[in-house]
Tab-separated table of C-alpha atoms in Angstrom:
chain	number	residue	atom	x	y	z
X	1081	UNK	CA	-10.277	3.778	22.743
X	1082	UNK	CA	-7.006	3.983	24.603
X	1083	UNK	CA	-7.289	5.917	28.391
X	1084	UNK	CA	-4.658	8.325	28.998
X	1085	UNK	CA	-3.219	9.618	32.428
X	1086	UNK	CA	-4.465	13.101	31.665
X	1087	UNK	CA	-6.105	15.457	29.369
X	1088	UNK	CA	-2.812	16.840	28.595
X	1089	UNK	CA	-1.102	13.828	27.289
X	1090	UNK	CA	-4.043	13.549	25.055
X	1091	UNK	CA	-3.585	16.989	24.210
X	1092	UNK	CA	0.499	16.258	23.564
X	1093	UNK	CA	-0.385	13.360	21.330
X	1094	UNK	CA	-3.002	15.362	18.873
X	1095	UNK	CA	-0.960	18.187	18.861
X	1096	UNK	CA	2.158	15.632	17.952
X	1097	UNK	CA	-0.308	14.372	14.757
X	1098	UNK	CA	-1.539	17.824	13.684
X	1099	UNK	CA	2.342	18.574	13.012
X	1100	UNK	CA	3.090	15.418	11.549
X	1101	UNK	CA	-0.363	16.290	8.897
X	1102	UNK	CA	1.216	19.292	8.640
X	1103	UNK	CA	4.665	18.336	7.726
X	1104	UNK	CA	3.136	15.640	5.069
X	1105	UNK	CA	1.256	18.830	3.599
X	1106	UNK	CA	4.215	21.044	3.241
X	1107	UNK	CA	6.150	18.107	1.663
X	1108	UNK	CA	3.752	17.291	-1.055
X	1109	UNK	CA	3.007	21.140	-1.724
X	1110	UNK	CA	6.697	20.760	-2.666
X	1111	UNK	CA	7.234	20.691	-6.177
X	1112	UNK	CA	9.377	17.595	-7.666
X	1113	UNK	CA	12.785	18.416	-8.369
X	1114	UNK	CA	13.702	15.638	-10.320
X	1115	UNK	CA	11.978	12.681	-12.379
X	1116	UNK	CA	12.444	10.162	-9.431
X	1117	UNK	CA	10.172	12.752	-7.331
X	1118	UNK	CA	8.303	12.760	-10.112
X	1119	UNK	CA	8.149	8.946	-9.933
X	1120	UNK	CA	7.116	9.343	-6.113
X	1121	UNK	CA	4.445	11.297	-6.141
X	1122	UNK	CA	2.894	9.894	-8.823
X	1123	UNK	CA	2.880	6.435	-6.939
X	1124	UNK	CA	1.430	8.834	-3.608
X	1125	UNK	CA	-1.174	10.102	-5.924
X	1126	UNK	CA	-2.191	6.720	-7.688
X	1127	UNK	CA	-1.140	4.115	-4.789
X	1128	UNK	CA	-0.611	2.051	-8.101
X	1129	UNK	CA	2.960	1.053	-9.192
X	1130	UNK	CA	1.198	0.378	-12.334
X	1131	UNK	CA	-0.374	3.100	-13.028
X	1132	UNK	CA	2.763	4.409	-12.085
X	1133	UNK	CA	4.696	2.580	-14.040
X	1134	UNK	CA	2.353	3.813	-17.035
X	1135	UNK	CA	2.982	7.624	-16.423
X	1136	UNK	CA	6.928	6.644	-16.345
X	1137	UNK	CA	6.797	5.084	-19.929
X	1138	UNK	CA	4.700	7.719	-21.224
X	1139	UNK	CA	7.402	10.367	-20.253
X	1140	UNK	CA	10.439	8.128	-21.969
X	1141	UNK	CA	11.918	7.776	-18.491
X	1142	UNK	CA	14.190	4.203	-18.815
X	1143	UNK	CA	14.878	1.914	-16.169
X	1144	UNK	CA	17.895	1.540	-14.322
X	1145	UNK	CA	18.518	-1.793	-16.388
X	1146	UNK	CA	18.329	0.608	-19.459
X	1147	UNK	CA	14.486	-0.183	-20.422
X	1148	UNK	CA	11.452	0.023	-20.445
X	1149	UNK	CA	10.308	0.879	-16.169
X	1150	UNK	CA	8.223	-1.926	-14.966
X	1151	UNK	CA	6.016	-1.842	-11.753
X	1152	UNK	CA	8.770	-3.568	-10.096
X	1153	UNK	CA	11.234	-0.662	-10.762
X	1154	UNK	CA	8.362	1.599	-9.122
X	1155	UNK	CA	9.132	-1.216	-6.283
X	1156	UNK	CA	12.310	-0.890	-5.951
X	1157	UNK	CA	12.372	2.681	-6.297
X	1158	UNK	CA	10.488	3.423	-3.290
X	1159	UNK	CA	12.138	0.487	-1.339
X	1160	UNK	CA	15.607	1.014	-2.135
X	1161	UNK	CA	14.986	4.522	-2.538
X	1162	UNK	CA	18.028	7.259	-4.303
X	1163	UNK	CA	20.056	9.948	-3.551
X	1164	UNK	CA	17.985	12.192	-5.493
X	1165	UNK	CA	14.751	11.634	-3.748
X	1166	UNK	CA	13.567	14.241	-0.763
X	1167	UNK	CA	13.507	11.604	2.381
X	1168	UNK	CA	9.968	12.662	3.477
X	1169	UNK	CA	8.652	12.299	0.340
X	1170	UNK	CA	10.107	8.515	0.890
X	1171	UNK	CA	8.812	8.224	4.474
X	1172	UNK	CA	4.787	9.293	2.710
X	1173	UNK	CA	5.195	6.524	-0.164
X	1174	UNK	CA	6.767	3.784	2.014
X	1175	UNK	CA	4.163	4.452	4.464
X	1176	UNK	CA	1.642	4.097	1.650
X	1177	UNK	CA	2.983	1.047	0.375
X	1178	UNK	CA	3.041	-0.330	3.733
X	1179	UNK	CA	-0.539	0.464	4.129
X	1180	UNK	CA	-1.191	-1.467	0.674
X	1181	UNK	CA	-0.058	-4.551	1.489
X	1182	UNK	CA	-1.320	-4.761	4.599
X	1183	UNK	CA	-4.897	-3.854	4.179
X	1184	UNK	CA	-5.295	-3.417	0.391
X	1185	UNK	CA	-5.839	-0.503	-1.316
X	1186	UNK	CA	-5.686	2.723	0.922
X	1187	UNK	CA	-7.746	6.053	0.686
């Protein structure tokens, strides 16, 4: 465990993370506004771009290219992301992603 110069900056730094938890909270309490939202939190809540990619087709929702969304466009989508598409709700799926690749699935 990291030492700290004082109670207080340990104090500073938890209180720093309990508003960042509760920031992540309020954004997925949000409701999705669009169907690229939609997309989003469905990857947050599956941490599957093909499972993702499933629950995309099974709406009718087509792919940029005009087809049929492949886990790659669930890729892309959180990569790239889109105009349309709340910027923390990008920061919690990135950081997912992220997580993914680097250590495998993540709970």
């Amino acid at each position: 465990m990291k030492s700290y110069n004082s109670i207080q900056e340990r104090i500073e730094i938890l209180e720093d993370k309990l508003t960042a938890i509760h920031d992540e909270i309020e954004t997925l309490k949000t409701p999705a506004r669009n169907n690229n939202e939609r997309i989003i939190f469905k990857f947050i809540e599956t941490g599957s771009t093909g499972k993702t990619k499933d629950f995309v087709r099974e709406l009718g929702i087509k792919s940029p290219r005009d087809g049929l969304f492949s886990s790659g466009d669930v890729t892309k989508l959180i990569k790239d992301g889109a105009e349309d598409i709340s910027p923390a709700l990008l920061a919690i799926a990135r950081q997912l992603a992220s997580a993914r690749n680097k250590n495998g699935p993540s709970r």
